[in-house]
Short mmCIF file of C-alpha atoms in Angstrom, two decimals:
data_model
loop_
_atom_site.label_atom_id
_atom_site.label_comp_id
_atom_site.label_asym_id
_atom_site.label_seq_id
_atom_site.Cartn_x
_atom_site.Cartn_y
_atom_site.Cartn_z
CA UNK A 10 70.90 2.74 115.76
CA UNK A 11 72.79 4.50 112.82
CA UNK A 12 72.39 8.29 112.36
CA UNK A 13 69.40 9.00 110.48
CA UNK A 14 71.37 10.53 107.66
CA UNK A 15 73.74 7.34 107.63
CA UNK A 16 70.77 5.54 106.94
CA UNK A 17 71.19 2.82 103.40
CA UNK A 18 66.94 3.86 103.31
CA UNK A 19 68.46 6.77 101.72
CA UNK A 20 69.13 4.19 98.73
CA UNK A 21 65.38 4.25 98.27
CA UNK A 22 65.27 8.08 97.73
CA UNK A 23 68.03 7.83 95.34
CA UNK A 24 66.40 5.29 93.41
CA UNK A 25 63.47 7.15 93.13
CA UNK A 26 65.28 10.34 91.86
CA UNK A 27 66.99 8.33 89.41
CA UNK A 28 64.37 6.66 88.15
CA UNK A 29 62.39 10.07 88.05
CA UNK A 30 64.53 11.78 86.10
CA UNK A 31 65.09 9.11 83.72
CA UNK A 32 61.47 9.75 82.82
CA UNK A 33 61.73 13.04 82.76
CA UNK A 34 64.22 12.54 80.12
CA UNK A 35 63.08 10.37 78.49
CA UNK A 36 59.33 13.05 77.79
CA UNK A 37 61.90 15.79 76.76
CA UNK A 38 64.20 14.05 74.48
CA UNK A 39 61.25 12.43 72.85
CA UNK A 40 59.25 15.16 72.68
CA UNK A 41 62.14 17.27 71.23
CA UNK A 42 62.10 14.85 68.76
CA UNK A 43 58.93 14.25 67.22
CA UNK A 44 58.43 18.07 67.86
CA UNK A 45 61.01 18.30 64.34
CA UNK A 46 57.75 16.83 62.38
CA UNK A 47 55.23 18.50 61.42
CA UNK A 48 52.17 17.06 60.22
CA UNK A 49 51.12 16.39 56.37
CA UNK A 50 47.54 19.10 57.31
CA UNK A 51 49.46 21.14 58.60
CA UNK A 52 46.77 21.46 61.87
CA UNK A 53 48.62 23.11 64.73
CA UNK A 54 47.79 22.21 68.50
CA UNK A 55 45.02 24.39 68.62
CA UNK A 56 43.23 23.17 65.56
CA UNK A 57 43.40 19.60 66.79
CA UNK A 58 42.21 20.60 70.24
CA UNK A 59 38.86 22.71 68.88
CA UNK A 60 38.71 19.52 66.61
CA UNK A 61 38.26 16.83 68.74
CA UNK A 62 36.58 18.78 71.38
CA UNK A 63 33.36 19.36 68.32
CA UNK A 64 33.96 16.06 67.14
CA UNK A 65 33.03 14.85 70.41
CA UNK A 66 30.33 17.26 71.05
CA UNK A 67 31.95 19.52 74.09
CA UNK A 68 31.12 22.78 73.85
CA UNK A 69 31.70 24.26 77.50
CA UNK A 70 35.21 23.24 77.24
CA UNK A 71 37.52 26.73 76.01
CA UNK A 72 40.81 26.37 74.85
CA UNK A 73 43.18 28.63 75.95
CA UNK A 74 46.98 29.29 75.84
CA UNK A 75 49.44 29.43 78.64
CA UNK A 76 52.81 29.76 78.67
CA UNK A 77 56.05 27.46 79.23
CA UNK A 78 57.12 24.18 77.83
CA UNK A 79 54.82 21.33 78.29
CA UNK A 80 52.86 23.15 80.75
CA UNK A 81 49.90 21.89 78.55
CA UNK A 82 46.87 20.61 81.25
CA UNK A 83 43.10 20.30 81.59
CA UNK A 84 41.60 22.50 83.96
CA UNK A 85 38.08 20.27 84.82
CA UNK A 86 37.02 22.95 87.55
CA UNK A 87 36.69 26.01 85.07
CA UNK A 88 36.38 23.79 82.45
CA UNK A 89 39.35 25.52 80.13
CA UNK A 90 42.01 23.20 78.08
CA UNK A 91 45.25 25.03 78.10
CA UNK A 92 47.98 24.53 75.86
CA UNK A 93 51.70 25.63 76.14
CA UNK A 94 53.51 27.74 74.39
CA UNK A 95 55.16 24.53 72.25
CA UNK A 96 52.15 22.60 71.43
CA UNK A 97 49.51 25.70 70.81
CA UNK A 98 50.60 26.98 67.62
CA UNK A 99 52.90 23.99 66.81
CA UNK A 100 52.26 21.61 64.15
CA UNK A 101 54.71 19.13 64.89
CA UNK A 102 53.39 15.74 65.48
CA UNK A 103 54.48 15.69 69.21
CA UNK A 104 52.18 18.75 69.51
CA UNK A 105 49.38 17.07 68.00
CA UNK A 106 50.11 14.09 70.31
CA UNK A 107 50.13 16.17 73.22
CA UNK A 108 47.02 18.67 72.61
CA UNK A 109 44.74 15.49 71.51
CA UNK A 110 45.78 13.89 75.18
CA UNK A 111 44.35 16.48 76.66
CA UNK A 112 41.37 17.06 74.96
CA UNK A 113 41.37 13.01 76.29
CA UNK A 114 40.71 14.37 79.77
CA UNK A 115 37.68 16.38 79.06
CA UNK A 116 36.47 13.89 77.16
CA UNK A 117 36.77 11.95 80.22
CA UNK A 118 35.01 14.74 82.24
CA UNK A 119 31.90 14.86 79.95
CA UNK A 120 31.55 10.93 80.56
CA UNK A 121 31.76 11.02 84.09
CA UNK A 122 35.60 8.83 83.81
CA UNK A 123 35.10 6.78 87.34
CA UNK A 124 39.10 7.36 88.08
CA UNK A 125 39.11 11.23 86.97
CA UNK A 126 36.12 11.73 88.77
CA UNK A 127 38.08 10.18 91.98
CA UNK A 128 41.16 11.70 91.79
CA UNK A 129 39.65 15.08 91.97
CA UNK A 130 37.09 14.42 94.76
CA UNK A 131 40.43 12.93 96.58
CA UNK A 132 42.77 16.07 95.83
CA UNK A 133 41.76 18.18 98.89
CA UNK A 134 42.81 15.31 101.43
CA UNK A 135 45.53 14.17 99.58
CA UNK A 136 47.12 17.98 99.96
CA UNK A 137 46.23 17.77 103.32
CA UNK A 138 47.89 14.61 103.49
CA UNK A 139 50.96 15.93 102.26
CA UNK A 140 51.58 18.96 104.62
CA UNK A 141 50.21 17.32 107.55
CA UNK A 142 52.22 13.93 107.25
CA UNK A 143 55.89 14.98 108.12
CA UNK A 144 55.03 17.13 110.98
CA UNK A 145 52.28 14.16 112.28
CA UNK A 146 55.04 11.83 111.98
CA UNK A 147 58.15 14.00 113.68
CA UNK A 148 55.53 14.96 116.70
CA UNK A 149 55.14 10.95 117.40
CA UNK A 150 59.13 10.74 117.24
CA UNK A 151 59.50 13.60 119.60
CA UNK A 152 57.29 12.23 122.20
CA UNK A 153 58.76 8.52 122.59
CA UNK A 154 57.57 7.00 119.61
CA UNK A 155 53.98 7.94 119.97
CA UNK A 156 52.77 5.03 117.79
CA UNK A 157 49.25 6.14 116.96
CA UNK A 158 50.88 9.87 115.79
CA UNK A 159 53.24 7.76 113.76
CA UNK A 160 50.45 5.48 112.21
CA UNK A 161 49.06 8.51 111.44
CA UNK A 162 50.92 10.09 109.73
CA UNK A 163 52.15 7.13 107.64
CA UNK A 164 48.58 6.60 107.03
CA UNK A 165 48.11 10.85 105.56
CA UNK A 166 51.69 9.96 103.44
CA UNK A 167 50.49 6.76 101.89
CA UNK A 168 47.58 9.24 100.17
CA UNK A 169 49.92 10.43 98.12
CA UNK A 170 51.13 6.83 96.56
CA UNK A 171 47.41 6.30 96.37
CA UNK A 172 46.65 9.77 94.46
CA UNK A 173 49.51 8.31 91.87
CA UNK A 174 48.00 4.97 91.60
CA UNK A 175 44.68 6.25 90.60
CA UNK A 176 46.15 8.76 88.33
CA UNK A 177 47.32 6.33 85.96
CA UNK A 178 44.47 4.75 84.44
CA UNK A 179 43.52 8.66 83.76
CA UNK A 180 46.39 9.36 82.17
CA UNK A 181 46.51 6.01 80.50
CA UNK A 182 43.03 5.90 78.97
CA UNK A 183 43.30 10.02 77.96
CA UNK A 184 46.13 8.84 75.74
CA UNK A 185 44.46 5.62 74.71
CA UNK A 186 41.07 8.06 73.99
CA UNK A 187 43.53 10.79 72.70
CA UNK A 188 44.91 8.44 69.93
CA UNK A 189 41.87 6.59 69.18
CA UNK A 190 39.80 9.93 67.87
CA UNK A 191 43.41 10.70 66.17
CA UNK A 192 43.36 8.03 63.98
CA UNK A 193 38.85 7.43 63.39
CA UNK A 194 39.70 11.63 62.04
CA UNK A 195 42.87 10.64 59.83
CA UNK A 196 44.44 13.50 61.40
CA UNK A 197 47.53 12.25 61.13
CA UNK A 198 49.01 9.53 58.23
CA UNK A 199 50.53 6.30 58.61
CA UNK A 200 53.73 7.64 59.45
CA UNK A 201 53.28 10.29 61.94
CA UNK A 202 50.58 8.33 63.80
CA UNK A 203 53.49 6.02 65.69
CA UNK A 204 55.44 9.22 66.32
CA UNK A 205 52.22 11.00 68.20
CA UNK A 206 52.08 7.31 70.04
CA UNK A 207 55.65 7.17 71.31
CA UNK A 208 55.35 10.71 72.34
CA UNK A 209 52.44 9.78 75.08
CA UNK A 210 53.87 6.43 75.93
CA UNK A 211 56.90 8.70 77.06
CA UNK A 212 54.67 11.09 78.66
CA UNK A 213 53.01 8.07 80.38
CA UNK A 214 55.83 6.60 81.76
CA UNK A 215 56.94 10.17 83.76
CA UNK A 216 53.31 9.42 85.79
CA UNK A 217 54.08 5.45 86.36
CA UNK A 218 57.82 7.06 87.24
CA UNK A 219 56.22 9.43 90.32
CA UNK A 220 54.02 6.32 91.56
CA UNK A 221 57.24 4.64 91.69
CA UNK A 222 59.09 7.26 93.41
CA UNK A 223 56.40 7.74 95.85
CA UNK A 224 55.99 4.08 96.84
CA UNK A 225 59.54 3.92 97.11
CA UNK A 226 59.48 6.79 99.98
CA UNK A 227 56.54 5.18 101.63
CA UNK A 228 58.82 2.38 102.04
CA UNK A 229 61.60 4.25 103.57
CA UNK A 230 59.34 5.86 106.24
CA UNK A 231 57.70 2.36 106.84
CA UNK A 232 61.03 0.78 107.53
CA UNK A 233 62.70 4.00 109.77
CA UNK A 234 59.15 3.97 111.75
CA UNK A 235 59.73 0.03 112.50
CA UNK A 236 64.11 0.68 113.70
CA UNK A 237 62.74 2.42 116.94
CA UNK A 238 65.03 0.58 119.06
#
């Protein structure tokens, strides 16, 4: 058998990066700009946020800043939406975009959201998962290609794919709820509503991206696991 770091699975990796990045991209660029237009009210990030969150009667949700550059996340556990530094005080469309898919996810919370609600009762294993996998995996190759250590520890990888699979419809339906409330409040016109769309669809694709990437290294391990000989 080839050297392990010979290996073409490598290709998969690679793939993965590329594709990765390209998504990554793609969120900045687009973001960057949409972030040049601001919005005819004149409502920054914030404003849209506390907006959304009375219009769709939340009130143990806080909204809070924090800083870097799309950093912007909700925090279900304290229950706290926190905004970046770019979108918080921002009234570029992108920043509306961005604040109102956010407030998506609490919205989600307060309706009990079957796939939000799974991916965070499934967050403690899959970080187990994820530290315990490699070393799981490298103890069955030590010791002869110990196949139930190996099936083990393909098994505690794969929860990471499956973490990504079931983060999509979140993300998905946040921006879907996000833009939905957007335009019912007429918080943004006719021509900055498309703008605040392509913004999430970029954002979307970074999350279908990592699902990608992760599948792709699932792969590799599956196929190195079955060249024993």
């Amino acid at each position: 058998m080839m050297p392990i770091f010979f290996d073409w699975t490598y290709i998969l990796i690679l793939i993965g990066l590329l594709i990765s990045g390209w998504a990554s991209a793609n969120v900045n660029s687009t973001f960057n700009k949409y972030n040049k237009y601001g919005n005819s009210k004149q409502l920054t990030g914030t404003d849209v946020a506390k907006r959304i969150l009375q219009r769709s009667g939340i009130t143990d949700v806080s909204v809070e800043r924090i800083s870097g550059n799309l950093t912007d996340h909700y925090d279900p556990s304290h229950k706290v939406l926190r905004l970046s530094d770019a979108t918080a005080d921002s009234t570029s469309v992108a920043a509306i975009g961005v604040a109102a898919h956010e407030c998506g996810h609490a919205v989600q919370d307060q309706k009990g959201y079957f796939f939000m609600t799974l991916r965070q009762r499934i967050v403690p294993v899959v970080n187990f998962g994820s530290k315990a996998a490699l070393p799981i995996l490298l103890l069955g190759l030590i010791f002869g290609y110990n196949e139930f250590l190996v099936n083990i520890g393909i098994l505690l990888f794969s929860l990471t794919f499956v973490f990504q699979l079931v983060t999509l419809p979140v993300e998905f339906d946040a921006s879907k709820r996000a833009l939905e409330i957007i335009q019912a409040d007429n918080m943004l016109n006719a021509q900055e509503f498309p703008m605040a769309k392509k913004t999430l669809r970029a954002a979307a694709l970074t999350y279908v991206a990592a699902a990608v990437a992760s599948l792709l290294s699932l792969l590799r391990i599956v196929i190195l696991s079955g060249n024993r000989d």
